[in-house]
PDB file of C-alpha atoms in Angstrom:
ATOM      1  CA  MET A 526      94.548  42.304 -29.501  1.00 69.00           C
ATOM      2  CA  ASP A 527      90.880  41.609 -28.679  1.00 84.00           C
ATOM      3  CA  ARG A 528      90.032  37.898 -28.384  1.00 89.00           C
ATOM      4  CA  ILE A 529      87.385  36.302 -30.514  1.00 92.00           C
ATOM      5  CA  ILE A 530      84.793  34.592 -28.434  1.00 95.00           C
ATOM      6  CA  LEU A 531      81.841  32.458 -29.674  1.00 97.00           C
ATOM      7  CA  LEU A 532      78.625  32.624 -27.646  1.00 98.00           C
ATOM      8  CA  ALA A 533      76.256  29.805 -28.424  1.00 98.00           C
ATOM      9  CA  GLY A 534      73.067  28.521 -26.782  1.00 97.00           C
ATOM     10  CA  LYS A 535      71.412  31.766 -25.720  1.00 97.00           C
ATOM     11  CA  ASP A 536      70.700  33.274 -29.085  1.00 96.00           C
ATOM     12  CA  VAL A 537      70.042  36.907 -29.983  1.00 95.00           C
ATOM     13  CA  PRO A 538      67.934  38.694 -29.084  1.00 95.00           C
ATOM     14  CA  ALA A 539      67.868  36.996 -25.673  1.00 96.00           C
ATOM     15  CA  GLY A 540      71.698  36.894 -25.438  1.00 97.00           C
ATOM     16  CA  THR A 541      72.253  40.508 -26.553  1.00 95.00           C
ATOM     17  CA  GLU A 542      73.104  41.841 -23.063  1.00 97.00           C
ATOM     18  CA  PHE A 543      75.580  39.009 -22.470  1.00 98.00           C
ATOM     19  CA  ALA A 544      77.306  39.747 -25.739  1.00 97.00           C
ATOM     20  CA  ALA A 545      77.350  43.499 -25.155  1.00 96.00           C
ATOM     21  CA  THR A 546      79.001  43.050 -21.857  1.00 97.00           C
ATOM     22  CA  VAL A 547      81.578  40.635 -23.295  1.00 97.00           C
ATOM     23  CA  SER A 548      82.464  43.254 -25.911  1.00 96.00           C
ATOM     24  CA  GLN A 549      83.414  45.616 -23.144  1.00 96.00           C
ATOM     25  CA  LYS A 550      85.916  43.071 -21.686  1.00 96.00           C
ATOM     26  CA  GLY A 551      88.491  42.898 -24.342  1.00 91.00           C
ATOM     27  CA  ARG A 552      86.638  40.456 -26.655  1.00 95.00           C
ATOM     28  CA  ILE A 553      84.881  40.428 -29.947  1.00 93.00           C
ATOM     29  CA  PRO A 554      81.758  38.335 -29.467  1.00 95.00           C
ATOM     30  CA  VAL A 555      80.195  36.257 -32.154  1.00 95.00           C
ATOM     31  CA  ILE A 556      76.772  35.083 -31.083  1.00 96.00           C
ATOM     32  CA  THR A 557      74.292  32.553 -32.467  1.00 96.00           C
ATOM     33  CA  ALA A 558      70.858  33.534 -33.791  1.00 95.00           C
ATOM     34  CA  PRO A 559      67.797  31.384 -34.576  1.00 92.00           C
ATOM     35  CA  SER A 560      67.851  30.103 -38.059  1.00 88.00           C
ATOM     36  CA  ASP A 561      64.768  32.100 -38.983  1.00 88.00           C
ATOM     37  CA  TYR A 562      66.028  35.368 -37.264  1.00 87.00           C
ATOM     38  CA  ALA A 563      66.619  38.475 -39.329  1.00 84.00           C
ATOM     39  CA  VAL A 564      70.114  39.319 -38.141  1.00 82.00           C
ATOM     40  CA  GLN A 565      71.016  42.923 -37.447  1.00 83.00           C
ATOM     41  CA  GLN A 566      74.806  42.437 -37.389  1.00 86.00           C
ATOM     42  CA  PRO A 567      75.717  39.950 -40.141  1.00 81.00           C
ATOM     43  CA  LYS A 568      79.380  39.766 -39.120  1.00 84.00           C
ATOM     44  CA  THR A 569      78.783  38.892 -35.429  1.00 91.00           C
ATOM     45  CA  GLU A 570      75.240  37.393 -35.371  1.00 93.00           C
ATOM     46  CA  ILE A 571      75.255  34.002 -37.100  1.00 93.00           C
ATOM     47  CA  PRO A 572      72.093  31.929 -37.757  1.00 93.00           C
ATOM     48  CA  TRP A 573      72.274  28.441 -36.222  1.00 95.00           C
ATOM     49  CA  ASN A 574      69.994  25.537 -37.100  1.00 96.00           C
ATOM     50  CA  ARG A 575      70.716  23.483 -33.991  1.00 96.00           C
ATOM     51  CA  SER A 576      69.520  20.216 -35.405  1.00 94.00           C
ATOM     52  CA  SER A 577      71.946  20.372 -38.357  1.00 96.00           C
ATOM     53  CA  ALA A 578      75.508  19.273 -38.207  1.00 97.00           C
ATOM     54  CA  LEU A 579      76.228  21.207 -41.437  1.00 97.00           C
ATOM     55  CA  SER A 580      74.868  24.385 -39.822  1.00 96.00           C
ATOM     56  CA  ALA A 581      77.267  23.918 -36.861  1.00 97.00           C
ATOM     57  CA  ARG A 582      80.181  23.599 -39.303  1.00 96.00           C
ATOM     58  CA  ALA A 583      79.069  26.618 -41.315  1.00 94.00           C
ATOM     59  CA  LEU A 584      78.763  28.604 -38.118  1.00 94.00           C
ATOM     60  CA  LEU A 585      82.409  27.857 -37.068  1.00 94.00           C
ATOM     61  CA  LEU A 586      83.661  28.643 -40.521  1.00 92.00           C
ATOM     62  CA  HIS A 587      81.823  31.991 -40.524  1.00 89.00           C
ATOM     63  CA  CYS A 588      83.310  32.712 -37.156  1.00 87.00           C
ATOM     64  CA  LEU A 589      86.822  31.977 -38.322  1.00 88.00           C
ATOM     65  CA  ASN A 590      86.327  34.091 -41.417  1.00 87.00           C
ATOM     66  CA  ILE A 591      86.001  37.156 -39.267  1.00 79.00           C
ATOM     67  CA  SER A 592      89.635  37.167 -38.214  1.00 77.00           C
ATOM     68  CA  GLN A 593      90.969  33.658 -38.870  1.00 82.00           C
ATOM     69  CA  ARG A 594      90.937  33.028 -35.119  1.00 86.00           C
ATOM     70  CA  LEU A 595      88.815  31.676 -32.346  1.00 92.00           C
ATOM     71  CA  ASP A 596      90.182  32.018 -28.801  1.00 93.00           C
ATOM     72  CA  GLU A 597      87.255  31.151 -26.592  1.00 96.00           C
ATOM     73  CA  ALA A 598      83.778  29.579 -26.783  1.00 97.00           C
ATOM     74  CA  VAL A 599      80.908  29.637 -24.320  1.00 98.00           C
ATOM     75  CA  LEU A 600      78.117  27.129 -24.606  1.00 98.00           C
ATOM     76  CA  ILE A 601      75.149  28.351 -22.556  1.00 98.00           C
ATOM     77  CA  PHE A 602      72.290  26.326 -21.213  1.00 98.00           C
ATOM     78  CA  ASP A 603      70.029  28.884 -19.465  1.00 97.00           C
ATOM     79  CA  GLU A 604      67.356  26.529 -18.123  1.00 96.00           C
ATOM     80  CA  PRO A 605      64.965  29.210 -16.853  1.00 94.00           C
ATOM     81  CA  HIS A 606      65.031  30.816 -20.336  1.00 94.00           C
ATOM     82  CA  VAL A 607      64.724  27.429 -22.054  1.00 94.00           C
ATOM     83  CA  ALA A 608      61.868  26.394 -19.758  1.00 93.00           C
ATOM     84  CA  ALA A 609      59.836  29.378 -20.780  1.00 91.00           C
ATOM     85  CA  GLU A 610      60.574  28.928 -24.473  1.00 89.00           C
ATOM     86  CA  TYR A 611      59.909  25.183 -24.635  1.00 87.00           C
ATOM     87  CA  ASN A 612      56.833  25.208 -22.450  1.00 78.00           C
ATOM     88  CA  HIS A 613      54.690  22.668 -24.291  1.00 71.00           C
ATOM     89  CA  SER A 614      54.611  18.970 -23.952  1.00 67.00           C
ATOM     90  CA  ASN A 615      53.675  17.045 -27.133  1.00 70.00           C
ATOM     91  CA  LEU A 616      55.471  14.766 -29.486  1.00 65.00           C
ATOM     92  CA  THR A 617      56.515  17.504 -31.841  1.00 71.00           C
ATOM     93  CA  ASP A 618      57.970  19.685 -29.149  1.00 75.00           C
ATOM     94  CA  ASN A 619      59.595  16.795 -27.377  1.00 83.00           C
ATOM     95  CA  ALA A 620      61.418  15.794 -30.579  1.00 88.00           C
ATOM     96  CA  ARG A 621      62.447  19.447 -31.043  1.00 88.00           C
ATOM     97  CA  ILE A 622      63.897  19.485 -27.596  1.00 92.00           C
ATOM     98  CA  ILE A 623      65.997  16.425 -28.331  1.00 92.00           C
ATOM     99  CA  ASP A 624      67.272  17.918 -31.547  1.00 93.00           C
ATOM    100  CA  GLU A 625      67.903  21.477 -30.377  1.00 94.00           C
ATOM    101  CA  LEU A 626      68.782  21.087 -26.660  1.00 96.00           C
ATOM    102  CA  ILE A 627      70.759  17.878 -26.751  1.00 97.00           C
ATOM    103  CA  ILE A 628      72.043  16.985 -30.233  1.00 97.00           C
ATOM    104  CA  GLY A 629      72.624  20.590 -31.223  1.00 97.00           C
ATOM    105  CA  TYR A 630      75.144  21.113 -28.385  1.00 98.00           C
ATOM    106  CA  HIS A 631      76.955  17.956 -29.464  1.00 98.00           C
ATOM    107  CA  TYR A 632      77.328  19.113 -33.068  1.00 98.00           C
ATOM    108  CA  ILE A 633      78.602  22.551 -32.255  1.00 98.00           C
ATOM    109  CA  THR A 634      80.982  21.314 -29.493  1.00 98.00           C
ATOM    110  CA  GLN A 635      82.586  18.906 -31.977  1.00 97.00           C
ATOM    111  CA  GLU A 636      83.191  21.687 -34.452  1.00 97.00           C
ATOM    112  CA  ILE A 637      84.612  23.966 -31.766  1.00 97.00           C
ATOM    113  CA  LEU A 638      87.029  21.286 -30.494  1.00 96.00           C
ATOM    114  CA  THR A 639      88.089  20.429 -34.009  1.00 94.00           C
ATOM    115  CA  ARG A 640      89.056  24.052 -34.605  1.00 93.00           C
ATOM    116  CA  PHE A 641      90.710  24.448 -31.233  1.00 93.00           C
ATOM    117  CA  GLU A 642      93.016  21.560 -32.072  1.00 89.00           C
ATOM    118  CA  GLN A 643      94.204  23.606 -35.032  1.00 82.00           C
ATOM    119  CA  LYS A 644      96.739  25.906 -33.416  1.00 63.00           C
ATOM    120  CA  LYS A 645      96.557  28.359 -36.280  1.00 53.00           C
ATOM    121  CA  THR A 646      93.078  29.401 -35.177  1.00 57.00           C
ATOM    122  CA  ARG A 647      94.400  30.760 -31.870  1.00 54.00           C
ATOM    123  CA  ASP A 648      96.038  34.037 -30.917  1.00 54.00           C
ATOM    124  CA  GLU A 649      99.761  34.660 -31.077  1.00 57.00           C
ATOM    125  CA  SER A 650     100.344  33.656 -27.457  1.00 61.00           C
ATOM    126  CA  ASN A 651      99.592  30.037 -28.406  1.00 64.00           C
ATOM    127  CA  ALA A 652      97.783  29.587 -25.155  1.00 80.00           C
ATOM    128  CA  ALA A 653      95.221  26.787 -24.739  1.00 90.00           C
ATOM    129  CA  ALA A 654      91.813  27.716 -26.226  1.00 94.00           C
ATOM    130  CA  LYS A 655      89.058  27.835 -23.621  1.00 97.00           C
ATOM    131  CA  ILE A 656      85.699  26.116 -23.990  1.00 98.00           C
ATOM    132  CA  VAL A 657      83.134  27.047 -21.353  1.00 98.00           C
ATOM    133  CA  PHE A 658      79.994  25.065 -20.523  1.00 98.00           C
ATOM    134  CA  LEU A 659      77.734  27.423 -18.604  1.00 98.00           C
ATOM    135  CA  TYR A 660      74.666  26.041 -16.953  1.00 98.00           C
ATOM    136  CA  LYS A 661      72.034  28.145 -15.267  1.00 96.00           C
ATOM    137  CA  ALA A 662      69.777  26.032 -13.029  1.00 94.00           C
ATOM    138  CA  ASN A 663      65.952  25.973 -12.848  1.00 93.00           C
ATOM    139  CA  SER A 664      63.345  24.186 -10.699  1.00 90.00           C
ATOM    140  CA  SER A 665      62.034  20.863 -11.977  1.00 91.00           C
ATOM    141  CA  GLN A 666      58.627  19.242 -11.582  1.00 91.00           C
ATOM    142  CA  ALA A 667      60.056  17.073  -8.814  1.00 92.00           C
ATOM    143  CA  ASP A 668      61.369  20.203  -7.029  1.00 88.00           C
ATOM    144  CA  ALA A 669      57.840  21.710  -7.200  1.00 86.00           C
ATOM    145  CA  VAL A 670      56.360  18.686  -5.583  1.00 90.00           C
ATOM    146  CA  ALA A 671      59.018  18.510  -2.875  1.00 89.00           C
ATOM    147  CA  ASN A 672      58.868  22.265  -2.156  1.00 85.00           C
ATOM    148  CA  PRO A 673      55.593  24.098  -2.996  1.00 79.00           C
ATOM    149  CA  ALA A 674      57.416  27.413  -2.657  1.00 77.00           C
ATOM    150  CA  VAL A 675      59.082  26.972  -6.050  1.00 73.00           C
ATOM    151  CA  ARG A 676      55.783  26.688  -7.949  1.00 65.00           C
ATOM    152  CA  ALA A 677      55.540  30.441  -8.339  1.00 63.00           C
ATOM    153  CA  GLY A 678      58.243  30.442 -10.984  1.00 71.00           C
ATOM    154  CA  THR A 679      58.557  28.844 -14.412  1.00 83.00           C
ATOM    155  CA  ILE A 680      58.988  25.079 -13.896  1.00 90.00           C
ATOM    156  CA  SER A 681      60.995  22.993 -16.354  1.00 93.00           C
ATOM    157  CA  SER A 682      59.008  20.225 -18.119  1.00 91.00           C
ATOM    158  CA  PRO A 683      60.350  16.709 -17.785  1.00 92.00           C
ATOM    159  CA  HIS A 684      61.909  16.924 -21.192  1.00 92.00           C
ATOM    160  CA  VAL A 685      63.629  20.180 -20.467  1.00 94.00           C
ATOM    161  CA  SER A 686      64.934  18.814 -17.198  1.00 95.00           C
ATOM    162  CA  ALA A 687      66.217  15.792 -19.051  1.00 95.00           C
ATOM    163  CA  ALA A 688      67.959  17.984 -21.606  1.00 96.00           C
ATOM    164  CA  ALA A 689      69.573  20.012 -18.776  1.00 97.00           C
ATOM    165  CA  ALA A 690      70.838  16.747 -17.216  1.00 97.00           C
ATOM    166  CA  ALA A 691      72.194  15.694 -20.615  1.00 98.00           C
ATOM    167  CA  PHE A 692      73.953  19.027 -21.050  1.00 98.00           C
ATOM    168  CA  LYS A 693      75.710  18.666 -17.648  1.00 98.00           C
ATOM    169  CA  ALA A 694      76.691  15.104 -18.263  1.00 98.00           C
ATOM    170  CA  PHE A 695      78.001  15.992 -21.752  1.00 98.00           C
ATOM    171  CA  ALA A 696      79.893  18.947 -20.338  1.00 98.00           C
ATOM    172  CA  GLU A 697      81.537  16.928 -17.568  1.00 98.00           C
ATOM    173  CA  ASN A 698      82.658  14.100 -19.779  1.00 98.00           C
ATOM    174  CA  THR A 699      83.889  16.448 -22.579  1.00 98.00           C
ATOM    175  CA  ALA A 700      85.943  18.225 -19.925  1.00 98.00           C
ATOM    176  CA  ALA A 701      87.267  14.871 -18.746  1.00 98.00           C
ATOM    177  CA  LEU A 702      88.213  13.896 -22.272  1.00 98.00           C
ATOM    178  CA  HIS A 703      90.282  17.075 -22.718  1.00 97.00           C
ATOM    179  CA  ALA A 704      91.471  17.654 -19.130  1.00 97.00           C
ATOM    180  CA  GLU A 705      95.041  16.901 -20.150  1.00 96.00           C
ATOM    181  CA  ASN A 706      94.873  18.306 -23.694  1.00 95.00           C
ATOM    182  CA  PRO A 707      97.429  21.150 -23.926  1.00 93.00           C
ATOM    183  CA  ASN A 708      95.443  22.760 -26.739  1.00 93.00           C
ATOM    184  CA  ILE A 709      92.140  22.964 -24.897  1.00 96.00           C
ATOM    185  CA  TYR A 710      91.173  24.333 -21.480  1.00 96.00           C
ATOM    186  CA  PRO A 711      87.664  23.219 -20.370  1.00 98.00           C
ATOM    187  CA  VAL A 712      85.683  25.299 -17.909  1.00 98.00           C
ATOM    188  CA  LEU A 713      82.516  24.157 -16.246  1.00 98.00           C
ATOM    189  CA  VAL A 714      80.361  26.961 -14.642  1.00 98.00           C
ATOM    190  CA  SER A 715      77.230  26.438 -12.614  1.00 97.00           C
ATOM    191  CA  CYS A 716      74.880  29.324 -11.906  1.00 96.00           C
ATOM    192  CA  ASP A 717      72.267  29.733  -9.222  1.00 86.00           C
ATOM    193  CA  VAL A 718      69.857  32.357 -10.641  1.00 79.00           C
ATOM    194  CA  HIS A 719      69.113  33.603  -7.097  1.00 80.00           C
ATOM    195  CA  THR A 720      72.719  34.799  -6.608  1.00 87.00           C
ATOM    196  CA  GLU A 721      73.686  38.373  -7.404  1.00 88.00           C
ATOM    197  CA  VAL A 722      76.282  37.366  -9.992  1.00 92.00           C
ATOM    198  CA  ALA A 723      74.031  35.052 -12.003  1.00 91.00           C
ATOM    199  CA  HIS A 724      70.767  36.938 -11.705  1.00 89.00           C
ATOM    200  CA  LYS A 725      71.629  39.353 -14.615  1.00 94.00           C
ATOM    201  CA  ASP A 726      73.433  38.449 -17.801  1.00 96.00           C
ATOM    202  CA  THR A 727      75.453  41.641 -17.549  1.00 97.00           C
ATOM    203  CA  THR A 728      77.013  40.736 -14.194  1.00 96.00           C
ATOM    204  CA  LEU A 729      77.417  37.101 -15.193  1.00 97.00           C
ATOM    205  CA  ALA A 730      79.233  37.930 -18.482  1.00 98.00           C
ATOM    206  CA  SER A 731      81.507  40.455 -16.706  1.00 97.00           C
ATOM    207  CA  TRP A 732      82.397  37.880 -14.018  1.00 97.00           C
ATOM    208  CA  LEU A 733      83.038  35.161 -16.615  1.00 98.00           C
ATOM    209  CA  CYS A 734      85.425  37.334 -18.606  1.00 97.00           C
ATOM    210  CA  ASP A 735      87.386  38.191 -15.483  1.00 96.00           C
ATOM    211  CA  TYR A 736      87.482  34.537 -14.584  1.00 96.00           C
ATOM    212  CA  LEU A 737      88.775  33.621 -18.004  1.00 96.00           C
ATOM    213  CA  ASP A 738      91.377  36.284 -17.864  1.00 94.00           C
ATOM    214  CA  SER A 739      92.618  34.895 -14.425  1.00 94.00           C
ATOM    215  CA  ILE A 740      93.270  31.525 -16.177  1.00 94.00           C
ATOM    216  CA  ASP A 741      95.915  33.186 -18.264  1.00 90.00           C
ATOM    217  CA  GLU A 742      97.729  34.224 -15.034  1.00 90.00           C
ATOM    218  CA  LEU A 743      98.063  30.608 -13.777  1.00 92.00           C
ATOM    219  CA  LYS A 744     101.612  29.390 -13.629  1.00 89.00           C
ATOM    220  CA  LYS A 745     100.448  25.740 -13.726  1.00 92.00           C
ATOM    221  CA  ARG A 746      97.509  24.058 -15.331  1.00 93.00           C
ATOM    222  CA  PRO A 747      95.034  22.715 -12.714  1.00 94.00           C
ATOM    223  CA  ALA A 748      94.789  18.921 -12.169  1.00 95.00           C
ATOM    224  CA  PRO A 749      92.210  17.062 -14.254  1.00 96.00           C
ATOM    225  CA  LYS A 750      90.074  16.589 -11.143  1.00 95.00           C
ATOM    226  CA  GLN A 751      89.634  20.328 -10.887  1.00 95.00           C
ATOM    227  CA  LEU A 752      88.866  20.829 -14.528  1.00 96.00           C
ATOM    228  CA  VAL A 753      85.904  18.334 -14.337  1.00 97.00           C
ATOM    229  CA  SER A 754      84.399  20.073 -11.310  1.00 96.00           C
ATOM    230  CA  TRP A 755      81.738  22.721 -11.623  1.00 97.00           C
ATOM    231  CA  ILE A 756      82.741  26.270 -10.618  1.00 96.00           C
ATOM    232  CA  LYS A 757      80.204  28.413  -8.965  1.00 95.00           C
ATOM    233  CA  ALA A 758      79.527  31.644 -10.839  1.00 96.00           C
ATOM    234  CA  GLY A 759      81.083  34.259  -8.665  1.00 94.00           C
ATOM    235  CA  ALA A 760      84.246  32.363  -7.716  1.00 91.00           C
ATOM    236  CA  LYS A 761      87.132  34.767  -7.300  1.00 86.00           C
ATOM    237  CA  LYS A 762      89.659  33.406  -9.740  1.00 80.00           C
ATOM    238  CA  ALA A 763      90.873  30.308 -11.440  1.00 78.00           C
ATOM    239  CA  GLY A 764      93.068  27.884  -9.551  1.00 66.00           C
ATOM    240  CA  GLY A 765      91.258  28.424  -6.270  1.00 53.00           C
ATOM    241  CA  PHE A 766      88.289  26.815  -4.684  1.00 43.00           C
ATOM    242  CA  GLY A 767      84.615  27.703  -4.990  1.00 43.00           C
ATOM    243  CA  LEU A 768      83.602  24.503  -6.679  1.00 42.00           C
ATOM    244  CA  PHE A 769      79.975  23.273  -6.961  1.00 38.00           C
TER     245      PHE A 769
END
């Protein structure tokens, strides 16, 4: 039976290729959409108002209504994409960044974890549900000063860089909190956009699904220290090395 996977953080239409690839890897993707987006697939594209806790709850309920299950969730912070989208620097945009790129991830993570604790929402194997924090890095203003070569690309504003750091800290500590929880399996993935695997969403999504599948083959759950370490996108399989 295909797994139900929630993709949140890189909304449609930007996340369409990622979702399409996931659907070819034994999964039914449910992906977030901007709250003002005219969805094309009402069953699998769900509007998400990131600054609303109620919207996060409604999103998870909608997801569960599809098949009464949720097996995996991927929270994506694609900083190059975010840097291009949030490219202004004024009080309004800075407040929006805090609401959408920091608080929004907190709201939806809490709803995901609440559902994962309910065993009835998982597949018949009763395996631990997987929550993935996927971070794709970008150059900061400080990087541009230290290395003029990076100035040719899109540089993250100070507020976007701060949101990225908040995402990483939140991911690490959420993983630590659930590192020994038998119902939840946290996965931290770090992507260098210059690598072949992470350069395109199609290759990244394909690798991630293969990696998640390899977790099911493990005979023993990794130690908490491993579960709070960042895995490089492209690592061969779970349980090995290739940490960030």
